[in-house]
Amino acid sequence: MPGTKSNGQPQLLFVDGSFEELAKEMADYLKAEEAKQLVSKEAPNKEEVLAKLVAASQALNTVSEKEYTAASNLMIHLVLQSADPKKYLPALCSNFAKPLANSPVHGAGLSLNALATVFNLLDHEDPIRARVFMEILKFLKTHSMFDNLRPYLDNLPEWIDTWGTGEEIERKLYEEVAEVALEAGEDETSYEFILKALRTFDADDKEEITSEDAQRLSLRAVKMAILSNTHFLFQDLRAIPSVQALSDSHPVYSQLLDIFAEQDLEDYNDFNDEHEGWVEQQKFDHEKLHRKMRLLTFASLAAATPSREIEYSRISKALQIPEDDIEMWAIDVIRAGLVEGKLSQQRNMFLVHKVTYRVFTQKQYQELATRVDHWRATLQNVLGVLRQEQTNAKAQKEREVQELERKLNSAGVGPGGPGGRRGQRERTDNDD
């Protein structure tokens, strides 16, 4: 796979010989007669020779796997001798990407190495690297080799910035990465790169964010987010301008996204009644969506309960389930990471320890304020109880002291008794 170069200089292939000598060797190897005739001239035109060699390089996919790397390296070296290599690299990469017929086991790896060599030999700021990387992405998708790409995903934004290819190429690269990830079953990574692609549209250009391409990607992102088994928060998606523009171009999709972002199961059921058959027409899985809305509704109920204690009856009503099923849904919502808590079967309560807010708007601020007021009242009650206990303890101590003094006085050992100060004073006077 491609990698960054530490010193910014191209890596070198170990190739020795003049262009004419090497081109003749390559032409003989590929049996490229037209190239052989051109290179045999006294002063061959380098660009014409290269054009014929690149056209003939598709024969490389028929050579033995032992010879493939050396032959492909020589071909790459020759192309890089051109005054304008980008004229030949797309066709050469396309030929490298074809399966190696004589190597069903190692062929894909050999082809990938050839593509990676092209990528690494180019200057790290050369925009043509983006085109080569696109060919690599297509190859990885075709051969289900996402794991070869995974280590380089964090480098991609920096590479794109260095290449300076513009938003359109950046968007295509991100979308292609999303395709490779999706093919590998990496749904979250695929979704992440679709969002990166959407953010390449100029937020201030209404024509751009409402373009066919922007709306296509926005719809795709909405579908992926709603259908995901692990994605439950939608604020990042709703903040993207092209997704916001769906409210005009695709209002039903926008309405559904709003429901999943901050509304409840009852709203989803009303949506289905209002747009009967739409969910099925758009190839959504109704049962999957219905289950997800129940989990989200549970989370909203937990977030909106200041006391952090939810009666079974409220859960049953909100989720539209029998009370016997509450334990199962409590387990599911905890597994989803939306709520932390436990069931109190004695009290028929779900005790909320922690909850994830689906959105944080004015409504949630109000709910938080209500909860803070509830906590303040609880703390004031606790403080009142503590102060009362403190007063009671002080009064009890005073009573105990008084009782002790009474008992001492009764026994004649108090201040007025024989052992007290008066008796001591009388004995002193008599002594005088």
Coordinates of C-alpha atoms in Angstrom, one line a residue, residues 8-409:
G8 CA 9.7 14.2 0.3
Q9 CA 11.9 12.7 -2.4
P10 CA 10.9 9.9 -4.8
Q11 CA 12.0 6.4 -3.9
L12 CA 14.4 4.9 -6.5
L13 CA 14.1 1.7 -8.5
F14 CA 17.2 -0.3 -9.1
V15 CA 17.3 0.1 -12.9
D16 CA 20.5 0.5 -14.9
G17 CA 20.7 1.6 -18.5
S18 CA 19.8 4.3 -21.0
F19 CA 16.3 5.0 -22.0
E20 CA 16.8 3.5 -25.4
E21 CA 18.3 0.3 -24.0
L22 CA 15.6 -0.2 -21.4
A23 CA 12.8 0.7 -23.8
K24 CA 14.1 -1.9 -26.4
E25 CA 14.3 -4.5 -23.6
M26 CA 10.7 -3.7 -22.6
A27 CA 9.5 -3.8 -26.2
D28 CA 11.1 -7.2 -26.7
Y29 CA 9.6 -8.5 -23.5
L30 CA 6.1 -7.3 -24.4
K31 CA 6.5 -8.2 -28.0
A32 CA 5.5 -4.7 -28.9
E33 CA 6.6 -4.5 -32.6
E34 CA 5.6 -0.9 -33.1
A35 CA 7.6 0.2 -30.1
K36 CA 10.6 -1.9 -31.2
Q37 CA 10.5 -0.2 -34.6
L38 CA 10.3 3.3 -33.0
V39 CA 13.1 2.7 -30.5
S40 CA 15.4 1.3 -33.3
K41 CA 15.5 4.6 -35.0
E42 CA 18.7 6.7 -34.7
A43 CA 17.0 9.4 -32.5
P44 CA 13.8 7.8 -31.3
N45 CA 11.0 10.1 -30.0
K46 CA 10.7 9.2 -26.3
E47 CA 7.0 10.1 -26.0
E48 CA 6.0 8.1 -29.1
V49 CA 7.9 5.1 -27.7
L50 CA 6.3 5.4 -24.3
A51 CA 2.8 5.7 -25.8
K52 CA 3.3 2.3 -27.6
L53 CA 4.9 0.6 -24.6
V54 CA 2.0 1.7 -22.3
A55 CA -0.5 0.5 -24.8
A56 CA 1.3 -2.9 -24.9
S57 CA 1.7 -3.1 -21.1
Q58 CA -1.7 -4.8 -20.8
A59 CA 0.3 -7.9 -21.7
L60 CA 1.9 -7.8 -18.3
N61 CA -1.1 -9.6 -16.8
T62 CA -0.1 -12.7 -18.7
V63 CA 3.5 -13.0 -17.4
S64 CA 4.6 -15.3 -14.6
E65 CA 4.3 -14.0 -11.1
K66 CA 8.1 -14.4 -10.7
E67 CA 8.7 -11.9 -13.5
Y68 CA 5.8 -9.5 -12.9
T69 CA 7.4 -7.3 -10.3
A70 CA 10.6 -6.7 -12.2
A71 CA 8.7 -6.1 -15.5
S72 CA 6.2 -3.7 -13.9
N73 CA 9.1 -1.8 -12.1
L74 CA 10.9 -1.3 -15.4
M75 CA 7.7 -0.1 -17.1
I76 CA 7.1 2.4 -14.2
H77 CA 10.7 3.6 -14.5
L78 CA 10.4 4.2 -18.3
V79 CA 7.1 6.2 -17.9
L80 CA 8.7 8.4 -15.2
Q81 CA 11.3 9.4 -17.8
S82 CA 8.6 11.2 -19.7
A83 CA 8.4 15.0 -19.6
D84 CA 4.7 14.5 -18.7
P85 CA 4.2 11.2 -16.9
K86 CA 0.5 12.0 -16.1
K87 CA -0.3 11.3 -19.8
Y88 CA 0.6 7.7 -19.3
L89 CA 0.0 6.8 -15.7
P90 CA -3.8 6.4 -15.8
A91 CA -3.6 3.8 -18.6
L92 CA -0.6 2.1 -17.0
C93 CA -2.4 1.9 -13.6
S94 CA -5.5 0.6 -15.3
N95 CA -3.4 -2.2 -16.8
F96 CA -1.7 -2.9 -13.5
A97 CA -5.2 -3.3 -11.9
K98 CA -6.2 -6.2 -14.2
P99 CA -5.9 -9.6 -12.6
L100 CA -2.7 -11.5 -13.1
A101 CA -3.9 -14.5 -15.0
N102 CA -1.1 -16.9 -14.0
S103 CA -1.3 -16.1 -10.3
P104 CA -4.7 -16.7 -8.8
V105 CA -3.4 -16.7 -5.2
H106 CA -0.7 -13.9 -5.3
G107 CA -1.9 -11.9 -8.3
A108 CA -3.9 -9.3 -6.4
G109 CA -1.0 -8.6 -4.1
L110 CA 1.4 -8.2 -6.9
S111 CA -0.9 -5.8 -8.8
L112 CA -1.4 -3.8 -5.6
N113 CA 2.4 -3.6 -5.1
A114 CA 2.8 -2.3 -8.6
L115 CA 0.1 0.4 -8.1
A116 CA 1.7 1.3 -4.7
T117 CA 5.1 1.7 -6.4
V118 CA 3.7 4.2 -8.8
F119 CA 2.1 6.1 -6.0
N120 CA 5.3 6.1 -3.9
L121 CA 7.6 7.1 -6.7
L122 CA 5.6 10.3 -7.5
D123 CA 6.6 13.5 -5.6
H124 CA 4.4 13.8 -2.5
E125 CA 2.9 17.1 -3.7
D126 CA 2.2 15.9 -7.3
P127 CA -1.6 16.1 -7.9
I128 CA -1.4 13.0 -10.2
R129 CA -1.0 11.0 -7.0
A130 CA -4.8 11.6 -6.4
R131 CA -5.6 9.9 -9.7
V132 CA -3.3 6.9 -8.8
F133 CA -4.8 6.6 -5.4
M134 CA -8.3 6.5 -7.0
E135 CA -7.2 3.5 -9.1
I136 CA -5.8 1.9 -5.9
L137 CA -9.2 2.4 -4.2
K138 CA -11.1 0.9 -7.1
F139 CA -8.7 -2.1 -7.0
L140 CA -9.1 -2.6 -3.3
K141 CA -12.9 -2.5 -3.7
T142 CA -12.9 -5.1 -6.5
H143 CA -10.7 -7.5 -4.6
S144 CA -12.2 -6.9 -1.1
M145 CA -8.9 -5.7 0.4
F146 CA -10.2 -3.0 2.8
D147 CA -7.7 -4.1 5.5
N148 CA -4.9 -2.9 3.2
L149 CA -6.4 0.6 3.2
R150 CA -7.3 0.9 6.9
P151 CA -3.9 2.0 8.2
Y152 CA -3.8 4.9 5.8
L153 CA -7.2 6.5 6.4
D154 CA -5.9 8.9 8.9
N155 CA -3.3 10.2 6.4
L156 CA -5.8 10.8 3.6
P157 CA -7.0 14.3 4.6
E158 CA -3.4 15.5 4.9
W159 CA -2.5 13.9 1.5
I160 CA -5.5 15.5 -0.2
D161 CA -4.5 18.9 1.3
T162 CA -1.0 18.5 0.0
W163 CA -2.1 17.5 -3.5
G164 CA -4.4 20.6 -3.8
T165 CA -6.7 18.8 -6.2
G166 CA -9.8 20.8 -5.3
E167 CA -13.1 19.8 -3.7
E168 CA -14.5 17.7 -6.5
I169 CA -11.5 15.2 -6.5
E170 CA -11.5 15.3 -2.7
R171 CA -15.2 14.4 -2.7
K172 CA -14.7 11.5 -5.2
L173 CA -11.8 10.1 -3.1
Y174 CA -13.9 10.2 0.1
E175 CA -16.9 8.6 -1.7
E176 CA -14.6 5.9 -3.1
V177 CA -13.2 5.1 0.4
A178 CA -16.8 4.9 1.6
E179 CA -17.5 2.4 -1.2
V180 CA -14.5 0.2 -0.2
A181 CA -15.5 0.3 3.4
L182 CA -19.1 -0.5 2.7
E183 CA -18.2 -3.5 0.5
A184 CA -16.1 -4.8 3.5
G185 CA -19.1 -4.4 5.9
E186 CA -17.5 -1.4 7.7
D187 CA -20.7 0.6 7.8
E188 CA -19.6 3.2 10.4
T189 CA -16.3 3.9 8.4
S190 CA -18.4 4.2 5.2
Y191 CA -20.8 6.6 6.9
E192 CA -17.9 8.7 8.3
F193 CA -16.4 9.2 4.8
I194 CA -19.8 10.0 3.2
L195 CA -20.0 12.8 5.8
K196 CA -16.5 13.9 4.8
A197 CA -17.6 14.0 1.2
L198 CA -20.7 16.1 2.1
R199 CA -18.6 18.6 3.9
T200 CA -16.6 19.4 0.7
F201 CA -19.6 21.3 -0.7
D202 CA -19.5 25.0 -0.2
A203 CA -21.9 25.8 2.6
D204 CA -22.4 29.3 1.3
D205 CA -23.2 28.3 -2.2
K206 CA -26.9 27.4 -2.4
E207 CA -26.6 26.2 -5.9
E208 CA -23.8 23.8 -4.9
I209 CA -25.5 22.3 -1.8
T210 CA -28.7 21.8 -3.8
S211 CA -26.9 20.2 -6.8
E212 CA -27.9 16.7 -7.9
D213 CA -24.6 15.3 -6.5
A214 CA -25.0 17.0 -3.1
Q215 CA -28.6 15.8 -2.8
R216 CA -27.7 12.2 -3.9
L217 CA -25.0 12.0 -1.2
S218 CA -27.3 13.6 1.4
L219 CA -30.0 11.1 0.8
R220 CA -27.4 8.3 1.0
A221 CA -26.2 9.6 4.3
V222 CA -29.7 9.9 5.8
K223 CA -30.5 6.3 4.8
M224 CA -27.2 5.0 6.2
A225 CA -27.7 6.8 9.5
I226 CA -31.3 5.7 10.0
L227 CA -30.7 2.1 9.0
S228 CA -27.6 1.8 11.1
N229 CA -27.7 -0.6 14.1
T230 CA -25.2 1.5 16.0
H231 CA -25.9 5.1 15.0
F232 CA -28.4 6.8 17.3
L233 CA -27.4 10.5 17.2
F234 CA -28.1 12.6 14.2
Q235 CA -27.0 16.1 15.1
D236 CA -23.8 15.9 13.1
L237 CA -25.8 14.9 10.0
R238 CA -28.5 17.6 10.4
A239 CA -25.8 20.3 10.7
I240 CA -24.6 19.7 7.2
P241 CA -26.1 22.3 4.8
S242 CA -26.8 20.0 1.9
V243 CA -28.8 17.7 4.3
Q244 CA -30.7 20.7 5.6
A245 CA -31.6 21.5 2.0
L246 CA -33.5 18.2 1.8
S247 CA -36.4 20.0 3.5
D248 CA -37.1 21.6 0.2
S249 CA -36.0 18.9 -2.3
H250 CA -37.0 15.8 -0.4
P251 CA -39.3 16.9 2.5
V252 CA -40.5 13.4 3.5
Y253 CA -36.9 12.3 4.0
S254 CA -36.2 15.4 6.0
Q255 CA -39.3 14.8 8.1
L256 CA -38.2 11.2 8.8
L257 CA -34.7 12.4 9.8
D258 CA -36.3 14.9 12.3
I259 CA -38.3 12.1 13.8
F260 CA -35.3 9.9 14.4
A261 CA -33.3 12.9 15.6
E262 CA -35.6 14.1 18.4
Q263 CA -39.1 12.7 18.3
D264 CA -40.8 9.5 19.6
L265 CA -42.4 6.3 18.5
E266 CA -45.8 7.9 18.4
D267 CA -44.5 10.5 15.9
Y268 CA -43.0 7.7 13.8
N269 CA -46.4 5.9 13.7
D270 CA -48.1 9.1 12.7
F271 CA -45.6 9.5 9.9
N272 CA -46.3 6.0 8.6
D273 CA -50.0 6.7 8.7
E274 CA -49.5 10.0 6.8
H275 CA -47.2 8.5 4.2
E276 CA -48.6 5.0 3.9
G277 CA -46.3 2.6 2.0
W278 CA -43.5 5.2 1.6
V279 CA -41.1 3.4 3.9
E280 CA -41.4 0.2 1.9
Q281 CA -41.2 2.1 -1.4
Q282 CA -37.8 3.6 -0.3
K283 CA -36.6 0.1 0.6
F284 CA -36.4 0.9 4.3
D285 CA -36.9 -2.0 6.8
H286 CA -40.0 -1.0 8.7
E287 CA -39.4 -3.5 11.6
K288 CA -35.8 -2.3 11.9
L289 CA -36.9 1.3 12.0
H290 CA -39.7 0.6 14.5
R291 CA -37.3 -1.2 16.8
K292 CA -34.8 1.7 16.6
M293 CA -37.5 4.3 17.4
R294 CA -38.5 2.3 20.5
L295 CA -34.9 2.5 21.8
L296 CA -34.7 6.2 21.0
T297 CA -38.0 6.8 22.7
F298 CA -36.7 5.0 25.8
A299 CA -33.7 7.3 25.8
S300 CA -35.9 10.4 25.5
L301 CA -38.1 9.2 28.3
A302 CA -35.1 8.7 30.6
A303 CA -33.7 12.1 29.7
A304 CA -37.0 13.8 30.4
T305 CA -37.5 12.3 33.8
P306 CA -36.1 14.6 36.6
S307 CA -36.5 12.0 39.3
R308 CA -34.5 9.4 37.4
E309 CA -37.2 6.9 38.3
I310 CA -39.5 5.7 35.5
E311 CA -42.6 3.7 36.3
Y312 CA -43.1 0.6 34.2
S313 CA -46.5 1.9 33.2
R314 CA -44.9 5.0 31.5
I315 CA -42.3 2.8 29.7
S316 CA -45.0 0.5 28.5
K317 CA -47.1 3.3 27.2
A318 CA -44.3 5.2 25.5
L319 CA -42.8 2.1 23.8
Q320 CA -46.3 0.6 23.2
I321 CA -45.2 -2.8 24.7
P322 CA -46.6 -5.0 27.5
E323 CA -44.9 -4.6 30.8
D324 CA -43.6 -8.2 30.6
D325 CA -41.3 -7.0 27.7
I326 CA -39.8 -4.0 29.6
E327 CA -36.8 -6.0 30.9
M328 CA -35.9 -7.0 27.3
W329 CA -36.1 -3.4 26.1
A330 CA -34.2 -2.1 29.1
I331 CA -31.3 -4.6 28.3
D332 CA -31.4 -3.5 24.6
V333 CA -31.3 0.2 25.3
I334 CA -28.4 -0.3 27.7
R335 CA -26.5 -2.3 25.1
A336 CA -27.1 0.4 22.6
G337 CA -25.3 2.8 24.9
L338 CA -28.2 5.2 25.2
V339 CA -29.0 4.7 28.8
E340 CA -27.3 3.3 31.9
G341 CA -29.5 2.1 34.8
K342 CA -31.2 -0.9 36.3
L343 CA -34.7 -2.4 36.9
S344 CA -36.3 -2.4 40.3
Q345 CA -38.8 -5.2 40.0
Q346 CA -40.0 -4.6 43.6
R347 CA -41.0 -1.1 42.9
N348 CA -41.8 -1.6 39.2
M349 CA -39.4 1.1 38.3
F350 CA -36.4 1.6 35.9
L351 CA -33.7 3.6 37.8
V352 CA -31.7 5.8 35.5
H353 CA -28.0 6.3 36.2
K354 CA -26.9 8.0 33.0
V355 CA -28.6 9.0 29.7
T356 CA -27.4 10.2 26.3
Y357 CA -29.3 13.2 25.1
R358 CA -30.4 12.8 21.5
V359 CA -30.4 16.6 20.9
F360 CA -29.7 19.6 23.2
T361 CA -32.0 22.4 22.2
Q362 CA -34.2 24.8 24.2
K363 CA -36.4 21.9 25.2
Q364 CA -33.5 20.0 26.6
Y365 CA -32.2 23.1 28.4
Q366 CA -35.6 23.4 30.0
E367 CA -35.6 19.7 31.0
L368 CA -32.1 20.2 32.5
A369 CA -33.3 23.3 34.4
T370 CA -36.2 21.2 35.7
R371 CA -33.8 18.5 36.8
V372 CA -31.5 21.0 38.4
D373 CA -34.4 22.5 40.3
H374 CA -35.4 19.0 41.4
W375 CA -31.8 18.3 42.6
R376 CA -31.7 21.7 44.4
A377 CA -35.0 20.9 46.2
T378 CA -33.7 17.4 47.1
L379 CA -30.4 18.9 48.4
Q380 CA -32.3 21.5 50.4
N381 CA -34.4 18.8 51.9
V382 CA -31.3 16.8 52.8
L383 CA -29.7 20.0 54.2
G384 CA -32.8 20.6 56.3
V385 CA -32.8 17.1 57.6
L386 CA -29.1 17.4 58.5
R387 CA -29.6 20.7 60.3
Q388 CA -32.5 19.3 62.2
E389 CA -30.4 16.3 63.2
Q390 CA -27.6 18.6 64.2
T391 CA -30.1 20.6 66.4
N392 CA -31.5 17.4 67.8
A393 CA -28.1 16.1 68.6
K394 CA -27.1 19.4 70.3
A395 CA -30.3 19.4 72.4
Q396 CA -29.8 15.7 73.3
K397 CA -26.2 16.5 74.5
E398 CA -27.4 19.4 76.6
R399 CA -30.0 17.2 78.2
E400 CA -27.4 14.5 78.9
V401 CA -25.2 17.1 80.6
Q402 CA -28.0 18.4 82.7
E403 CA -29.0 14.9 83.7
L404 CA -25.4 14.2 84.7
E405 CA -25.2 17.3 86.8
R406 CA -28.5 16.4 88.5
K407 CA -27.2 13.0 89.4
L408 CA -24.0 14.4 90.7
N409 CA -25.8 16.9 92.9

